[in-house]
Coordinates of C-alpha atoms in Angstrom, one line a residue:
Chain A
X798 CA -3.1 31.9 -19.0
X799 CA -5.7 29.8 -21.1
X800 CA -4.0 27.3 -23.5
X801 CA -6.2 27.4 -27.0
X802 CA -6.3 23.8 -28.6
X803 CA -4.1 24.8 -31.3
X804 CA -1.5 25.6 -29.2
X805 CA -1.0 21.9 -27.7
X806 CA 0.9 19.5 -29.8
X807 CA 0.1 15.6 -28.9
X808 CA 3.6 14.6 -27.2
X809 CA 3.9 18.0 -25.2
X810 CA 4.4 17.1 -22.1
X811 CA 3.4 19.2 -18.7
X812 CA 5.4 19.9 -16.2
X813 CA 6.1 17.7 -13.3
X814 CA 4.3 19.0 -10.2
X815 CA 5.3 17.5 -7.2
X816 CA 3.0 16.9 -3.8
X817 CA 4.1 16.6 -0.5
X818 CA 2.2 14.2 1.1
X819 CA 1.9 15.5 4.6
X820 CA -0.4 13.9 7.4
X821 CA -2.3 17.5 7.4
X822 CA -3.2 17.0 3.2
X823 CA -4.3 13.4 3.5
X824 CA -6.8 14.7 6.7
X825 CA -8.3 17.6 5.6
X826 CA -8.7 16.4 1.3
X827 CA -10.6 13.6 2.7
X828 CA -12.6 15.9 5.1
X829 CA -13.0 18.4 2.2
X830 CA -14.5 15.7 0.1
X831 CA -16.9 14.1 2.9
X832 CA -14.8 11.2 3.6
X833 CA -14.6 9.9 7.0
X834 CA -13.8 6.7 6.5
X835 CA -10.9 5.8 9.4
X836 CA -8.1 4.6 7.5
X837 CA -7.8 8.6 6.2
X838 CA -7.2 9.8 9.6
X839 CA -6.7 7.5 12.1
X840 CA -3.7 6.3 12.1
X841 CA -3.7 3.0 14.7
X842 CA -7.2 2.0 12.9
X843 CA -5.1 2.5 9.8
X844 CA -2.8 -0.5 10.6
X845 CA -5.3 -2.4 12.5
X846 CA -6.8 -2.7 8.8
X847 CA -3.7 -4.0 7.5
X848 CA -2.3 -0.6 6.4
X849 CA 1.2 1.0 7.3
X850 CA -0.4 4.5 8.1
X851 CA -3.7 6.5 6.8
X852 CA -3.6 6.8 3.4
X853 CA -5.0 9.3 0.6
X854 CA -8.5 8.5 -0.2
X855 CA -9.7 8.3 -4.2
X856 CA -11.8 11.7 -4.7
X857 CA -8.3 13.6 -3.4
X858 CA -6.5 11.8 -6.1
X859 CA -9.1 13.0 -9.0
X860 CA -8.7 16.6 -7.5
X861 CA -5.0 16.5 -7.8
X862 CA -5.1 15.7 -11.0
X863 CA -7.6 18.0 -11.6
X864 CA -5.8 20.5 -10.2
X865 CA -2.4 19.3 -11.9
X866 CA -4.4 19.6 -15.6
X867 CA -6.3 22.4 -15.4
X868 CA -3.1 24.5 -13.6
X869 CA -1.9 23.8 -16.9
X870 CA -4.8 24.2 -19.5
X871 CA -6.1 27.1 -17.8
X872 CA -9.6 28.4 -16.7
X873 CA -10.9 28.4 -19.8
X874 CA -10.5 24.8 -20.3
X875 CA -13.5 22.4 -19.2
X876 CA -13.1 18.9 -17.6
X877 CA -15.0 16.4 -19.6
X878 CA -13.4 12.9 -18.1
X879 CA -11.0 12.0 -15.4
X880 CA -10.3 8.2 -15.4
X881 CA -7.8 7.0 -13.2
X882 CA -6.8 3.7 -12.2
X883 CA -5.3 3.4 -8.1
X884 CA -1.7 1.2 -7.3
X885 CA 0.7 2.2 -4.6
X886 CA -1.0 4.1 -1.7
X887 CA -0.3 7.7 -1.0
X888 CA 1.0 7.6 3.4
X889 CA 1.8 10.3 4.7
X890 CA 5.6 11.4 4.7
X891 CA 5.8 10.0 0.9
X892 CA 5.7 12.9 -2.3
X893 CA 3.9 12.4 -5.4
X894 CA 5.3 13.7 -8.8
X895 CA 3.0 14.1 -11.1
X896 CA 3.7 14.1 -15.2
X897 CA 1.3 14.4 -18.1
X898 CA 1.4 14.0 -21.8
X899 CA -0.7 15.5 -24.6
X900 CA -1.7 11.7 -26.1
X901 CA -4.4 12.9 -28.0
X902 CA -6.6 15.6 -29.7
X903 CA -9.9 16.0 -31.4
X904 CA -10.1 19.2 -33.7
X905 CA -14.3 18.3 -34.0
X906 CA -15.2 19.0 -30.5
X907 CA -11.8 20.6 -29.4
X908 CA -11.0 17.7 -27.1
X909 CA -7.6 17.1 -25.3
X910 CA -6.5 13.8 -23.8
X911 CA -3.8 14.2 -21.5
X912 CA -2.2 10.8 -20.0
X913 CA -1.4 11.6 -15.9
X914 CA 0.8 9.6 -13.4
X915 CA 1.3 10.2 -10.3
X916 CA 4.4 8.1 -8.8
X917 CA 5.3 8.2 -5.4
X918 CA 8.2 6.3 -3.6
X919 CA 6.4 3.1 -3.3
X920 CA 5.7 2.9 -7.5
X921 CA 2.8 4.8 -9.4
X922 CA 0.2 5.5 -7.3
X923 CA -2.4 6.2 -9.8
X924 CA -2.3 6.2 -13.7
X925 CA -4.9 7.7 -15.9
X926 CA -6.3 10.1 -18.4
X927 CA -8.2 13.7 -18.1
X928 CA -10.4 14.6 -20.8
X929 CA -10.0 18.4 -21.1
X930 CA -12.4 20.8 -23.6
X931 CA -10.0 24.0 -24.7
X932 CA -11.0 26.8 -26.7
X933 CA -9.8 27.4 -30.0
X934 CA -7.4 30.7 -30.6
X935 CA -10.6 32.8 -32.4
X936 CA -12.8 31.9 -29.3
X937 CA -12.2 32.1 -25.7
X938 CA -12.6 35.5 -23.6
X939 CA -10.2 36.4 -20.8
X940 CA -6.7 35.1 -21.1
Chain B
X1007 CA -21.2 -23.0 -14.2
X1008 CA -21.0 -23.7 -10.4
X1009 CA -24.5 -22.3 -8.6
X1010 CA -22.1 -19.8 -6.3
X1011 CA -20.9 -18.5 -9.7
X1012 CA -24.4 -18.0 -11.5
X1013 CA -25.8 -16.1 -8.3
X1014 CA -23.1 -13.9 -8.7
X1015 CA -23.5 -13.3 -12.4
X1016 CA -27.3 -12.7 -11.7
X1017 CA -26.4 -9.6 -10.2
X1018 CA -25.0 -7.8 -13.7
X1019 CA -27.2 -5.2 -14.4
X1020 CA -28.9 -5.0 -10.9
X1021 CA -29.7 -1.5 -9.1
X1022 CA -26.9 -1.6 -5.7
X1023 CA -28.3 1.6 -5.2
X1024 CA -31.5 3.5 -5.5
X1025 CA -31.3 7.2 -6.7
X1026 CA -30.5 9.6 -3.5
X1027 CA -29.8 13.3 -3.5
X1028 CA -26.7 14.2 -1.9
X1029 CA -27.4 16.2 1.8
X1030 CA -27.0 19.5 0.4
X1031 CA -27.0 21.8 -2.8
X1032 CA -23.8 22.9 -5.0
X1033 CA -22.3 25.5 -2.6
X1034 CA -19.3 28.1 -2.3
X1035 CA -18.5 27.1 1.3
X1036 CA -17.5 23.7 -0.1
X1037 CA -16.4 24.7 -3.3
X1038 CA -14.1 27.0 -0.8
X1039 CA -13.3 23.9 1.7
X1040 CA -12.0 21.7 -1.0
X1041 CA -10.3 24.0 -3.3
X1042 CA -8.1 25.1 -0.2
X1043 CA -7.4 21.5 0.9
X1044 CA -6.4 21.0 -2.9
X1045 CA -3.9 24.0 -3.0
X1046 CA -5.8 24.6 -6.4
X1047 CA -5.9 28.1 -7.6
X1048 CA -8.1 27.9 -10.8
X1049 CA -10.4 31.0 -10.0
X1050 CA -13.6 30.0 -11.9
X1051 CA -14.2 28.3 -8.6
X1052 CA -14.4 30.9 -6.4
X1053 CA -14.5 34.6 -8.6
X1054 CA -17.5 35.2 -10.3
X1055 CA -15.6 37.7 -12.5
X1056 CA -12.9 35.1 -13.3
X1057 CA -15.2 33.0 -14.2
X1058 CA -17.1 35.0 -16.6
X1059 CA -14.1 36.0 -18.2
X1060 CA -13.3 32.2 -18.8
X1061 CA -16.5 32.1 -20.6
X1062 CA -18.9 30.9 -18.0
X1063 CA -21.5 32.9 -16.8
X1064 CA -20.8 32.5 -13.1
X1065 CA -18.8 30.2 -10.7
X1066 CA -18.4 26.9 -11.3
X1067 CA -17.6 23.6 -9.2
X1068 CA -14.6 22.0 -9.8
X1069 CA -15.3 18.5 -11.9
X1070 CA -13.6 16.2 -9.5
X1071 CA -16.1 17.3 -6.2
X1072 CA -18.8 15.5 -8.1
X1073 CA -18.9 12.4 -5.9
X1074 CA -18.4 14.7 -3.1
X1075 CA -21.7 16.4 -3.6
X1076 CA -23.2 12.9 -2.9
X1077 CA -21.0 11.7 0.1
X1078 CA -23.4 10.5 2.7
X1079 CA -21.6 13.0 5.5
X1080 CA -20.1 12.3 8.8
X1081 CA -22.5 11.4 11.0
X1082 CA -24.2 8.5 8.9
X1083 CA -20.2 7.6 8.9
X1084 CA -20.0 6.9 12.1
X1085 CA -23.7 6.3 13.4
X1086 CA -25.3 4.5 10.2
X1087 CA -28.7 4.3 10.8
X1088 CA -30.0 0.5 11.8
X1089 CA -31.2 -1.0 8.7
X1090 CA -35.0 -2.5 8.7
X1091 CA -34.0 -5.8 9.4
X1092 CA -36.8 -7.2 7.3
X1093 CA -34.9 -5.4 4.5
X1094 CA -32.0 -5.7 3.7
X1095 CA -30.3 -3.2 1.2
X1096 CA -29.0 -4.5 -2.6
X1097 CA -25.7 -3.8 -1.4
X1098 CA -26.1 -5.4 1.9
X1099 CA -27.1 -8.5 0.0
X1100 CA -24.6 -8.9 -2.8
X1101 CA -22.0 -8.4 0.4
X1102 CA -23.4 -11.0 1.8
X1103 CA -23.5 -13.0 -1.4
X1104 CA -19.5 -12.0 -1.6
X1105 CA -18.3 -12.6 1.6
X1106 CA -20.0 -16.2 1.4
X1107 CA -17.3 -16.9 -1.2
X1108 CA -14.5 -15.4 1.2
X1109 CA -14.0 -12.1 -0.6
X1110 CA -14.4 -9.8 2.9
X1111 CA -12.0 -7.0 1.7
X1112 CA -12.2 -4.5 -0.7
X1113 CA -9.8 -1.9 -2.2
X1114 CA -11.2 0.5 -4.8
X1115 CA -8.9 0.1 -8.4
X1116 CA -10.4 2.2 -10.9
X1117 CA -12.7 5.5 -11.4
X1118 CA -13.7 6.3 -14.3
X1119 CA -15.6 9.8 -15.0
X1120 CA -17.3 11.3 -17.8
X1121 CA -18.7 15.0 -17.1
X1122 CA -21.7 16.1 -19.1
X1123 CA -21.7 19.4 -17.8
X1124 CA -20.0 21.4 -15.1
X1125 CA -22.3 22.0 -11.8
X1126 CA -22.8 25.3 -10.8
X1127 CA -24.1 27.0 -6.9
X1128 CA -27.7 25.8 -6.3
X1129 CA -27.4 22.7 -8.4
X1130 CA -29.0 19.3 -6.6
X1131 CA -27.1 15.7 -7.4
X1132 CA -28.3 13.0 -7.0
X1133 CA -26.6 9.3 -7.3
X1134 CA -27.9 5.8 -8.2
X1135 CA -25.6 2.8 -9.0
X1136 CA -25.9 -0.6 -11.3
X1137 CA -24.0 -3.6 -11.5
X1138 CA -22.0 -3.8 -14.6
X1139 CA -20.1 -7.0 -14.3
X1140 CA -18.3 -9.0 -12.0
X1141 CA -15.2 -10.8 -13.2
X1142 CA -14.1 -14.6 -12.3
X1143 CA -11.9 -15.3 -9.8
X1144 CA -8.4 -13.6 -10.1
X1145 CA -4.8 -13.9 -8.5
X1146 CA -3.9 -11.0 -7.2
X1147 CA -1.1 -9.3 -5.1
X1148 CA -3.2 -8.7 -2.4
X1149 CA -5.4 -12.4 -2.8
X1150 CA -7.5 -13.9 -4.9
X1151 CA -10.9 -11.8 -5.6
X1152 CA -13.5 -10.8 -8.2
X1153 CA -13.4 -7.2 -9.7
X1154 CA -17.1 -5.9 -9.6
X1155 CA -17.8 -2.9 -11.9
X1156 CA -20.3 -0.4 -11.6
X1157 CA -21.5 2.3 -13.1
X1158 CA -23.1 5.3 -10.6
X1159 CA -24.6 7.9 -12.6
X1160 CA -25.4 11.7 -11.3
X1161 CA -28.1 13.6 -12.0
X1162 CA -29.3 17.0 -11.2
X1163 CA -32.8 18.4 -9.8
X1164 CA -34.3 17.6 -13.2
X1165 CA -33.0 14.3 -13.5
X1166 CA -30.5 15.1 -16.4
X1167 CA -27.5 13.0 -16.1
X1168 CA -24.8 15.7 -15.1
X1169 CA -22.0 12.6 -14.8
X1170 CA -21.5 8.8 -15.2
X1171 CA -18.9 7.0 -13.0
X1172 CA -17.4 3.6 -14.1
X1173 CA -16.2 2.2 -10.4
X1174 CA -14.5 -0.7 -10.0
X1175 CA -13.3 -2.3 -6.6
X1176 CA -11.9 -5.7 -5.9
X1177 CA -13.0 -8.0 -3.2
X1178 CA -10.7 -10.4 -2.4
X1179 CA -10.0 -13.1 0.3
X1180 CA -6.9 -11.2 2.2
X1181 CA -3.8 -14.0 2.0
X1182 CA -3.4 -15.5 5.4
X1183 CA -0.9 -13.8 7.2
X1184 CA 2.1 -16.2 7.6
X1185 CA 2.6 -17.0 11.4
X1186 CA 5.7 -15.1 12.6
X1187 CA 8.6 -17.5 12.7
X1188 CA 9.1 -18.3 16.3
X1189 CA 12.6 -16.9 17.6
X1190 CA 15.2 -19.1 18.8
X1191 CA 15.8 -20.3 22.3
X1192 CA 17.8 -17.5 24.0
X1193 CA 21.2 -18.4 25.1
X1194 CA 21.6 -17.6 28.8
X1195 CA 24.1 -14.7 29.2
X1196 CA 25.7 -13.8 32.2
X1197 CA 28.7 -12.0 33.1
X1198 CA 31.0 -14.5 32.7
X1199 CA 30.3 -15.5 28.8
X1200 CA 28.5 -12.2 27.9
X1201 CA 31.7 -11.2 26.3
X1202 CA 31.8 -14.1 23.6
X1203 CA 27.6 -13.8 22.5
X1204 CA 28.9 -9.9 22.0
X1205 CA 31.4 -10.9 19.7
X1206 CA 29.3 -12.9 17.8
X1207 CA 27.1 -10.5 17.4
X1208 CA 30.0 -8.2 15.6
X1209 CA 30.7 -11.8 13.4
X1210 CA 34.2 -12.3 15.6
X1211 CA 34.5 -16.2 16.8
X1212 CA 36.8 -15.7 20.3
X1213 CA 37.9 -17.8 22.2
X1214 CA 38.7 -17.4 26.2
X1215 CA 42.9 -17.3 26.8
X1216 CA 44.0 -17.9 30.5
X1217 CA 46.2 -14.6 31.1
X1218 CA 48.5 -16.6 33.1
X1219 CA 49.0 -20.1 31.5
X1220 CA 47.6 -19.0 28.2
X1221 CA 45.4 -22.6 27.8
X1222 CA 42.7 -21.6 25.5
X1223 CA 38.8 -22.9 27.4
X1224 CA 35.3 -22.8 26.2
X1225 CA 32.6 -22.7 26.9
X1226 CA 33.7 -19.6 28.8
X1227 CA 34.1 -19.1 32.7
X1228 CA 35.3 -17.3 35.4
X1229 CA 38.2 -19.6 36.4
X1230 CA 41.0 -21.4 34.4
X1231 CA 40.6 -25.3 34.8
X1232 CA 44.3 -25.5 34.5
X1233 CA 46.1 -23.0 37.3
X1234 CA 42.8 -21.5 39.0
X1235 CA 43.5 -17.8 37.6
X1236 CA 40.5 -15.7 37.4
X1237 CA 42.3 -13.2 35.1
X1238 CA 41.5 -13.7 31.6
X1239 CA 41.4 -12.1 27.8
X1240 CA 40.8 -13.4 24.6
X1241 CA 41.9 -14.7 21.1
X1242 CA 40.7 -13.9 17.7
X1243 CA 39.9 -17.6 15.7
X1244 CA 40.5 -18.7 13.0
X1245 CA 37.2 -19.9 11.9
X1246 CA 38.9 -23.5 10.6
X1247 CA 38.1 -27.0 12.5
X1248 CA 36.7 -29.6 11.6
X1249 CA 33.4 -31.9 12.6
X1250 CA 34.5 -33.7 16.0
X1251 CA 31.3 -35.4 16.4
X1252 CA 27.5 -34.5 15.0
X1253 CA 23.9 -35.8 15.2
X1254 CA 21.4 -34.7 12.8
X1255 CA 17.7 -34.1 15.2
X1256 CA 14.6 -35.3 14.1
X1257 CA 12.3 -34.9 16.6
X1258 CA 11.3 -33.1 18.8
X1259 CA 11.0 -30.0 17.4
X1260 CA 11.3 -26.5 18.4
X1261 CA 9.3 -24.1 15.9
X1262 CA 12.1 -22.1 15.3
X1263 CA 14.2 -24.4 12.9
X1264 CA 14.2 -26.2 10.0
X1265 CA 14.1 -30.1 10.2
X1266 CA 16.7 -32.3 9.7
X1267 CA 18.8 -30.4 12.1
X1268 CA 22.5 -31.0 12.3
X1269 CA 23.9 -30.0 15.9
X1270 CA 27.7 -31.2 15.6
X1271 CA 30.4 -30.3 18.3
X1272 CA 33.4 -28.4 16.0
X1273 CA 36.7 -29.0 16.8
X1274 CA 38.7 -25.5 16.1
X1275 CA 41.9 -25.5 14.8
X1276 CA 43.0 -23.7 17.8
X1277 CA 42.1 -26.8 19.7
X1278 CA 38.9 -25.7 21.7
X1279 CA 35.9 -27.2 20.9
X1280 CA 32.3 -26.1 20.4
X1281 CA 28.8 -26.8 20.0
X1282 CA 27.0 -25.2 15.9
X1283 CA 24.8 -25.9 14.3
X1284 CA 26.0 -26.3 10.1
X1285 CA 25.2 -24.7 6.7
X1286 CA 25.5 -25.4 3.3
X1287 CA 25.3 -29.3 3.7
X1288 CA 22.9 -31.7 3.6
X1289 CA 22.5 -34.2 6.9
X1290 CA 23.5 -37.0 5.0
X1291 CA 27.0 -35.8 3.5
X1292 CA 28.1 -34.5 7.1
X1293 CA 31.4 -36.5 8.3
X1294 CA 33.3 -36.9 11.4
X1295 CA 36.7 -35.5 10.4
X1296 CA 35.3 -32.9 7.6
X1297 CA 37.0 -29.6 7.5
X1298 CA 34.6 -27.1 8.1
X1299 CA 34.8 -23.0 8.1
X1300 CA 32.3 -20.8 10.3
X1301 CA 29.9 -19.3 8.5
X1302 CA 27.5 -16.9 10.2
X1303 CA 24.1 -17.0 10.9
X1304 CA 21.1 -14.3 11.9
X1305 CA 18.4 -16.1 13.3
X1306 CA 16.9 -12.8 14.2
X1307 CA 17.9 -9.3 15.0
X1308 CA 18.9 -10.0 18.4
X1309 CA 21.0 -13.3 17.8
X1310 CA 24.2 -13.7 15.9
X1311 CA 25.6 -17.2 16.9
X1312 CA 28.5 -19.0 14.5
X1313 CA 27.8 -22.0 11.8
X1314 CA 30.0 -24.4 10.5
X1315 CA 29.8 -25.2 6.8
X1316 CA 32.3 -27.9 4.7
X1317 CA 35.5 -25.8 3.9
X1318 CA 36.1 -26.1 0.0
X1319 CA 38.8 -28.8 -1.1
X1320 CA 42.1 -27.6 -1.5
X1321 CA 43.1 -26.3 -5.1
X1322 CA 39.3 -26.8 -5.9

């Protein structure tokens, strides 16, 4: 389902979509996005560099939210800025919920902001906004 | 402004990175790899049909493999080719220029994005990064360090920017690691007074009953000092006494406690008498005579042993 821009209201907010962290999804994101920096799979380099366990490397977290915005906005809809800023680490055995609020719109260009968090049992592990383009109700194909 | 701090400051605006195409062009295998990983089932990424219906005229990338396009791969992960030594790489040298003022460890805090258009199978990206800025020194949770910002900026075959990346990672000087507190002396159990280090470890004070005469003894043993019975049980205490004797140690010093160090012998009210350290008082204000309560202590997760501290007044 594609979500025109008229059909978003700024203080909608998505629903929650929650992430298992599992060992597996911290291994194979960071293998999926060229990443083989040790602390995202090895687990006893992991703590010799002052870590509890491997943890979730950055490009994962912009494709989950990625994921988590356009799951909602539908295929229509065109990323145009993920900004996100990194706190508690995602280790493995943790889940991240991840909420989002329409905090802003621009009718010119059909612009949505939409402010993500992603919280996991340590505190928020990353906080930011994506940028999505929708279609308006006249336009758009598909749906 | 010191000369460390204007070095530093001469690197805003400074290329850490020369443009550099990523090892291989926009591709579905990829695209496939890391929408799978993701669990993300947005089908412009992988149905040409779905994505012509979306508007697109064919497959598209999702926005957030950008920097993966330009990921330098796993083997110059793990086997980084040897730099010329006669040149060292920007990045090499404002490392070098970091790590003079202590800041060794880094820990990425922001990415910023901003797409200029989506990248489609067959596209090339390529990656160069500036200097923005770098920050004065800050106080941190994980140390003091410097924030550097950077902007990397991607570009396809034709050298139109396709994305600009604000990055921002602080180097900081990790805090030293506090040495861990040395564990107390262990007392030397046997089977004779294993029985009264067990009950402290449950929080019980006991005391050692002859089961013949009934005279109370400690420390504990095998053998009442009055009638020369070996058979034996034991007494709950009170907990009240009060200081028999005390001295308060100066030197020398054992890592594991805290100086001035009050060891008094406690008098129980049961009449036995034993050796504590005491709580809740300051060397000075200890007495002979005081009435004192136990008052546990942890040392460490293998030690329980029994404290003394003042008892409150009565009808205080």
């Amino acid at each position: 389902m594609n979500r025109s821009f008229e059909d978003v209201a700024v203080g909608e907010e998505l629903p929650a979509l929650s992430v298992p962290v599992t060992r597996t999804l911290i291994v194979a994101t960071a293998i999926a996005s060229r990443d083989y920096q040790d602390v995202h799979h090895d687990p006893s380099l992991a703590v010799e560099r002052g870590s509890k366990d491997v943890f979730m490397n950055i490009l994962t977290t912009n494709g989950l939210v990625d994921r988590y915005v356009t799951g909602w906005a539908g295929p229509a809809a065109v990323v145009k800025a993920i900004r996100i800023r990194l706190g508690a680490p995602n280790h493995p055995g943790d889940t991240m919920v991840l909420t989002g609020t329409v905090a802003a719109k621009h009718a010119e260009d059909g612009r949505v902001e939409i402010a993500v968090r992603g919280v996991n049992a340590l505190g928020p592990h990353v906080t930011g906004t994506v940028v999505v383009q929708l279609n308006g109700r006249s336009e758009g194909s598909g749906a | 402004m010191t000369d460390y701090e204007t070095r530093l400051q001469s690197w805003a605006g400074r290329e850490l990175m020369a443009p550099r195409f990523g090892q291989d062009a926009v591709n579905v295998p990829m695209i496939r790899h890391w929408v799978e990983a993701m669990a993300d089932d947005n089908p412009v990424y992988l149905d040409e049909e779905a994505a012509r219906a979306s508007g697109r005229d064919g497959i598209v990338a999702p926005a957030s493999m950008m920097q993966g396009w330009t990921m330098r791969g796993y083997a110059a992960s793990v086997r980084p080719a040897p730099e010329p030594a006669s040149e060292p790489s920007a990045a090499d040298e404002l490392n070098g220029l970091l790590a003079e003022g202590g800041y060794t460890s880094v820990v990425a805090t922001d990415s910023e994005f901003e797409f200029h258009r989506e990248l489609v199978p067959g596209d090339r990206v390529s990656v160069e990064e500036t200097v923005e800025s770098i920050s004065p020194e800050k106080k941190t949770a994980l140390g003091a360090g410097r924030f550097i910002s950077t902007v990397r900026t991607y570009r396809d075959a034709n050298g139109e920017v396709v994305a600009t990346q604000r990055w921002r990672t602080l180097r900081f000087r990790p805090k030293e690691k506090p040495e861990p507190k040395a564990l107390r002396p262990r007392p030397a159990i046997n089977q004779d007074n294993a029985f009264w280090f067990d009950a402290a470890r449950e929080h019980r004070l006991v005391i050692q009953r002859c089961a013949e005469c009934k005279s109370l003894r400690h420390p504990p043993g095998p053998c009442c000092p009055q009638c020369g019975s070996f058979e034996w049980d034991t007494v709950e205490a009170s907990g009240e006494g009060h200081v028999h004797t005390y001295v308060v140690n100066h030197h020398p010093r054992h890592p594991a406690f805290e100086y001035p160090l009050v060891v008094a012998v406690i008098e129980l009210a049961e009449g036995t008498r034993l050796i504590a350290n005491m709580t809740g008082v300051a060397p000075a204000d200890v007495e002979i005579g005081m009435p004192v309560v136990v008052d546990w202590i942890d040392p460490d997760p293998d030690l329980s042993l029994p404290a003394f501290r003042p008892a409150e007044k009565k009808g205080a």
